[in-house]
Amino acid sequence: PDEAGCSGTDVITVVVNEADSATVTVSGPTPFCDGGNVLLTASVGDSYLWNPNQETTQSITVTESGTYFVTVTDANGCISTSAPVDVTVFPNPEPTILPQGPLAFCEGDSVILVSSEQSGNVWSPNGETTTSIVVYDSGTYGLTVSDGNGCVGTAPDVVVTEFEPDSVIILASGALEFCEGKNIALIASTPNATYTWYPGG
């Protein structure tokens, strides 16, 4: 009351806005192989700040391992932070083909191709799944390896060349029948080669 004994009442309405809990929707697996990604989407708000990458959109595409969370500010300026989402990116295998011998050889020979990986091997073009293969023919040979995480890697192709022997013709300088004491020359038709004559070596 005032000095005259009069009193009055005033009412003030106080509104405390409570922020909605920020959440993250994960679209896809959070462990994935290198080269993949996962989409993270924050619940609706007025503005967004993702950590650790500092992006400010509602959704982000993640391609690297890490722990991701978002701070959402609503229209009233209230702030809420989501629970963290762990993302793991597995490396792809990096296989190589190890030739155990020359990749170019003569007909009848072969070369062994060995994978640098102990398991998950698929050879092309024959589809063998062993650690090594024996190659007898010319061609391009490839190797794909899958690991325990489902990640896939491809080795650089290897080209194998099998040489076919040249046909050899023996030319005679004269008749093949002659009298004792005479002779003829026998000439191999293949130039630029080494020769072993039989009999006599």
mmCIF file of C-alpha atoms in Angstrom:
data_model
loop_
_atom_site.group_PDB
_atom_site.id
_atom_site.type_symbol
_atom_site.label_atom_id
_atom_site.label_comp_id
_atom_site.label_asym_id
_atom_site.label_seq_id
_atom_site.Cartn_x
_atom_site.Cartn_y
_atom_site.Cartn_z
ATOM 1 C CA PRO A 1 0.000 0.000 0.000
ATOM 2 C CA ASP A 2 1.008 3.636 -0.496
ATOM 3 C CA GLU A 3 1.024 6.446 2.128
ATOM 4 C CA ALA A 4 -2.702 6.884 1.671
ATOM 5 C CA GLY A 5 -3.321 3.215 2.285
ATOM 6 C CA CYS A 6 -4.130 2.420 -1.327
ATOM 7 C CA SER A 7 -2.752 -0.701 -2.939
ATOM 8 C CA GLY A 8 -2.513 -2.029 -6.485
ATOM 9 C CA THR A 9 -1.337 -5.187 -8.215
ATOM 10 C CA ASP A 10 0.756 -5.668 -11.325
ATOM 11 C CA VAL A 11 1.387 -9.008 -13.032
ATOM 12 C CA ILE A 12 4.460 -9.887 -15.058
ATOM 13 C CA THR A 13 4.465 -13.082 -17.068
ATOM 14 C CA VAL A 14 7.839 -14.780 -17.254
ATOM 15 C CA VAL A 15 8.336 -17.447 -19.903
ATOM 16 C CA VAL A 16 11.346 -19.768 -19.674
ATOM 17 C CA ASN A 17 11.941 -21.398 -23.014
ATOM 18 C CA GLU A 18 13.459 -24.828 -22.831
ATOM 19 C CA ALA A 19 15.601 -26.028 -25.720
ATOM 20 C CA ASP A 20 14.561 -29.226 -27.441
ATOM 21 C CA SER A 21 17.163 -31.934 -27.066
ATOM 22 C CA ALA A 22 19.371 -31.978 -30.152
ATOM 23 C CA THR A 23 19.582 -35.341 -31.885
ATOM 24 C CA VAL A 24 21.495 -36.715 -34.872
ATOM 25 C CA THR A 25 19.967 -39.042 -37.481
ATOM 26 C CA VAL A 26 22.563 -41.349 -39.037
ATOM 27 C CA SER A 27 21.839 -42.387 -42.646
ATOM 28 C CA GLY A 28 24.108 -45.342 -43.293
ATOM 29 C CA PRO A 29 26.689 -47.420 -41.458
ATOM 30 C CA THR A 30 29.190 -45.534 -39.306
ATOM 31 C CA PRO A 31 31.999 -47.997 -39.883
ATOM 32 C CA PHE A 32 32.718 -48.049 -43.624
ATOM 33 C CA CYS A 33 35.595 -48.480 -46.056
ATOM 34 C CA ASP A 34 37.783 -45.696 -47.374
ATOM 35 C CA GLY A 35 36.011 -44.008 -50.269
ATOM 36 C CA GLY A 36 32.577 -44.333 -48.625
ATOM 37 C CA ASN A 37 30.638 -41.819 -46.522
ATOM 38 C CA VAL A 38 27.756 -41.433 -44.098
ATOM 39 C CA LEU A 39 25.142 -38.640 -43.849
ATOM 40 C CA LEU A 40 24.518 -37.074 -40.410
ATOM 41 C CA THR A 41 21.401 -34.884 -39.985
ATOM 42 C CA ALA A 42 20.628 -32.717 -36.959
ATOM 43 C CA SER A 43 17.148 -32.247 -35.523
ATOM 44 C CA VAL A 44 15.338 -29.069 -36.642
ATOM 45 C CA GLY A 45 16.697 -25.790 -35.295
ATOM 46 C CA ASP A 46 17.509 -22.225 -36.270
ATOM 47 C CA SER A 47 21.267 -22.719 -36.606
ATOM 48 C CA TYR A 48 23.801 -25.534 -36.332
ATOM 49 C CA LEU A 49 27.446 -25.998 -35.441
ATOM 50 C CA TRP A 50 29.076 -29.377 -35.992
ATOM 51 C CA ASN A 51 32.196 -30.558 -34.265
ATOM 52 C CA PRO A 52 34.961 -31.211 -34.975
ATOM 53 C CA ASN A 53 34.623 -29.876 -38.541
ATOM 54 C CA GLN A 54 32.783 -26.600 -37.725
ATOM 55 C CA GLU A 55 30.187 -27.005 -40.506
ATOM 56 C CA THR A 56 26.964 -25.005 -40.062
ATOM 57 C CA THR A 57 24.455 -26.903 -42.221
ATOM 58 C CA GLN A 58 21.711 -29.160 -40.863
ATOM 59 C CA SER A 59 23.242 -32.205 -42.582
ATOM 60 C CA ILE A 60 26.877 -33.095 -43.165
ATOM 61 C CA THR A 61 28.541 -35.844 -45.210
ATOM 62 C CA VAL A 62 31.320 -37.533 -43.251
ATOM 63 C CA THR A 63 34.220 -39.262 -45.019
ATOM 64 C CA GLU A 64 36.795 -39.436 -42.199
ATOM 65 C CA SER A 65 37.047 -41.212 -38.869
ATOM 66 C CA GLY A 66 36.143 -39.169 -35.805
ATOM 67 C CA THR A 67 33.593 -38.370 -33.093
ATOM 68 C CA TYR A 68 30.900 -36.002 -34.401
ATOM 69 C CA PHE A 69 28.262 -34.012 -32.492
ATOM 70 C CA VAL A 70 26.139 -30.939 -33.231
ATOM 71 C CA THR A 71 25.080 -27.891 -31.242
ATOM 72 C CA VAL A 72 21.592 -26.714 -32.270
ATOM 73 C CA THR A 73 20.273 -23.220 -31.537
ATOM 74 C CA ASP A 74 16.501 -22.734 -31.784
ATOM 75 C CA ALA A 75 14.522 -19.618 -32.708
ATOM 76 C CA ASN A 76 14.510 -18.487 -29.048
ATOM 77 C CA GLY A 77 18.300 -18.666 -28.822
ATOM 78 C CA CYS A 78 18.225 -21.787 -26.666
ATOM 79 C CA ILE A 79 21.117 -24.179 -27.208
ATOM 80 C CA SER A 80 21.287 -27.963 -27.029
ATOM 81 C CA THR A 81 24.115 -30.364 -27.864
ATOM 82 C CA SER A 82 23.572 -33.851 -29.290
ATOM 83 C CA ALA A 83 25.078 -37.102 -28.133
ATOM 84 C CA PRO A 84 28.303 -37.964 -30.017
ATOM 85 C CA VAL A 85 28.374 -40.236 -33.071
ATOM 86 C CA ASP A 86 31.538 -42.281 -33.627
ATOM 87 C CA VAL A 87 32.564 -42.788 -37.262
ATOM 88 C CA THR A 88 35.262 -45.287 -38.240
ATOM 89 C CA VAL A 89 36.765 -45.415 -41.746
ATOM 90 C CA PHE A 90 38.646 -48.633 -42.513
ATOM 91 C CA PRO A 91 41.557 -48.506 -45.000
ATOM 92 C CA ASN A 92 41.255 -50.570 -48.160
ATOM 93 C CA PRO A 93 43.791 -53.335 -48.749
ATOM 94 C CA GLU A 94 46.671 -52.444 -51.076
ATOM 95 C CA PRO A 95 47.691 -55.784 -52.584
ATOM 96 C CA THR A 96 50.569 -56.355 -54.968
ATOM 97 C CA ILE A 97 51.408 -59.255 -57.278
ATOM 98 C CA LEU A 98 54.873 -60.693 -56.671
ATOM 99 C CA PRO A 99 56.196 -62.661 -59.698
ATOM 100 C CA GLN A 100 58.498 -65.536 -58.764
ATOM 101 C CA GLY A 101 60.514 -65.451 -61.970
ATOM 102 C CA PRO A 102 60.547 -63.709 -65.361
ATOM 103 C CA LEU A 103 57.212 -62.549 -66.793
ATOM 104 C CA ALA A 104 58.418 -63.395 -70.317
ATOM 105 C CA PHE A 105 59.396 -66.994 -71.029
ATOM 106 C CA CYS A 106 59.459 -69.625 -73.764
ATOM 107 C CA GLU A 107 56.648 -72.035 -74.554
ATOM 108 C CA GLY A 108 56.543 -74.861 -72.010
ATOM 109 C CA ASP A 109 57.832 -72.716 -69.137
ATOM 110 C CA SER A 110 55.737 -70.881 -66.521
ATOM 111 C CA VAL A 111 55.848 -68.251 -63.793
ATOM 112 C CA ILE A 112 54.309 -68.258 -60.307
ATOM 113 C CA LEU A 113 52.376 -65.126 -59.296
ATOM 114 C CA VAL A 114 52.067 -64.619 -55.513
ATOM 115 C CA SER A 115 49.695 -62.256 -53.684
ATOM 116 C CA SER A 116 51.075 -59.985 -50.979
ATOM 117 C CA GLU A 117 47.956 -60.868 -48.927
ATOM 118 C CA GLN A 118 47.315 -64.180 -47.186
ATOM 119 C CA SER A 119 43.519 -64.272 -47.608
ATOM 120 C CA GLY A 120 40.631 -62.774 -49.550
ATOM 121 C CA ASN A 121 42.340 -63.214 -52.924
ATOM 122 C CA VAL A 122 40.467 -63.445 -56.228
ATOM 123 C CA TRP A 123 42.595 -63.714 -59.372
ATOM 124 C CA SER A 124 41.472 -62.661 -62.821
ATOM 125 C CA PRO A 125 40.708 -63.827 -65.398
ATOM 126 C CA ASN A 126 40.417 -67.353 -63.934
ATOM 127 C CA GLY A 127 38.707 -66.568 -60.588
ATOM 128 C CA GLU A 128 41.120 -68.627 -58.453
ATOM 129 C CA THR A 129 41.103 -67.802 -54.719
ATOM 130 C CA THR A 130 44.523 -69.105 -53.719
ATOM 131 C CA THR A 131 47.492 -67.102 -52.448
ATOM 132 C CA SER A 132 49.430 -67.898 -55.634
ATOM 133 C CA ILE A 133 48.777 -69.114 -59.172
ATOM 134 C CA VAL A 134 50.944 -70.772 -61.826
ATOM 135 C CA VAL A 135 50.748 -69.063 -65.222
ATOM 136 C CA TYR A 136 51.628 -70.895 -68.438
ATOM 137 C CA ASP A 137 50.037 -68.612 -71.053
ATOM 138 C CA SER A 138 50.355 -65.046 -72.272
ATOM 139 C CA GLY A 139 47.810 -62.635 -70.857
ATOM 140 C CA THR A 140 46.986 -59.894 -68.369
ATOM 141 C CA TYR A 141 46.528 -61.125 -64.811
ATOM 142 C CA GLY A 142 44.848 -59.172 -62.027
ATOM 143 C CA LEU A 143 44.206 -59.562 -58.301
ATOM 144 C CA THR A 144 41.403 -58.266 -56.060
ATOM 145 C CA VAL A 145 41.565 -58.664 -52.282
ATOM 146 C CA SER A 146 38.727 -58.355 -49.736
ATOM 147 C CA ASP A 147 39.555 -58.015 -46.026
ATOM 148 C CA GLY A 148 37.624 -58.847 -42.860
ATOM 149 C CA ASN A 149 35.927 -55.445 -42.847
ATOM 150 C CA GLY A 150 34.548 -55.956 -46.345
ATOM 151 C CA CYS A 151 36.980 -53.452 -47.809
ATOM 152 C CA VAL A 152 38.369 -54.196 -51.281
ATOM 153 C CA GLY A 153 41.659 -53.359 -52.960
ATOM 154 C CA THR A 154 42.991 -54.112 -56.438
ATOM 155 C CA ALA A 155 46.604 -54.793 -57.384
ATOM 156 C CA PRO A 156 48.136 -53.362 -60.569
ATOM 157 C CA ASP A 157 47.783 -55.867 -63.408
ATOM 158 C CA VAL A 158 50.698 -58.021 -64.510
ATOM 159 C CA VAL A 159 51.315 -58.852 -68.190
ATOM 160 C CA VAL A 160 52.768 -62.299 -68.928
ATOM 161 C CA THR A 161 54.316 -63.099 -72.326
ATOM 162 C CA GLU A 162 54.915 -66.641 -73.567
ATOM 163 C CA PHE A 163 57.205 -66.807 -76.599
ATOM 164 C CA GLU A 164 56.582 -69.508 -79.193
ATOM 165 C CA PRO A 165 59.740 -71.039 -80.696
ATOM 166 C CA ASP A 166 60.566 -70.212 -84.287
ATOM 167 C CA SER A 167 60.300 -73.046 -86.800
ATOM 168 C CA VAL A 168 63.736 -74.274 -87.786
ATOM 169 C CA ILE A 169 64.533 -75.589 -91.260
ATOM 170 C CA ILE A 170 67.829 -77.290 -92.019
ATOM 171 C CA LEU A 171 69.151 -76.443 -95.481
ATOM 172 C CA ALA A 172 71.700 -78.673 -97.183
ATOM 173 C CA SER A 173 74.353 -77.368 -99.570
ATOM 174 C CA GLY A 174 74.135 -80.456 -101.712
ATOM 175 C CA ALA A 175 72.724 -83.941 -102.098
ATOM 176 C CA LEU A 176 72.084 -85.801 -98.844
ATOM 177 C CA GLU A 177 73.603 -88.955 -100.338
ATOM 178 C CA PHE A 178 77.260 -88.764 -101.327
ATOM 179 C CA CYS A 179 80.403 -90.874 -101.510
ATOM 180 C CA GLU A 180 82.741 -91.407 -98.597
ATOM 181 C CA GLY A 181 85.285 -88.646 -98.335
ATOM 182 C CA LYS A 182 82.877 -86.024 -99.579
ATOM 183 C CA ASN A 183 80.758 -83.672 -97.404
ATOM 184 C CA ILE A 184 77.954 -81.167 -97.429
ATOM 185 C CA ALA A 185 77.149 -78.156 -95.293
ATOM 186 C CA LEU A 186 73.998 -78.134 -93.161
ATOM 187 C CA ILE A 187 72.637 -74.654 -92.448
ATOM 188 C CA ALA A 188 70.015 -73.723 -89.821
ATOM 189 C CA SER A 189 67.431 -71.319 -91.169
ATOM 190 C CA THR A 190 66.949 -69.283 -87.954
ATOM 191 C CA PRO A 191 69.284 -66.243 -87.777
ATOM 192 C CA ASN A 192 70.593 -64.584 -84.608
ATOM 193 C CA ALA A 193 70.231 -67.671 -82.428
ATOM 194 C CA THR A 194 72.405 -70.180 -80.622
ATOM 195 C CA TYR A 195 72.543 -73.730 -81.958
ATOM 196 C CA THR A 196 73.113 -77.268 -80.688
ATOM 197 C CA TRP A 197 73.428 -79.925 -83.372
ATOM 198 C CA TYR A 198 72.534 -83.576 -82.834
ATOM 199 C CA PRO A 199 74.244 -85.921 -82.798
ATOM 200 C CA GLY A 200 77.525 -84.576 -81.592
ATOM 201 C CA GLY A 201 76.312 -81.545 -79.595
#
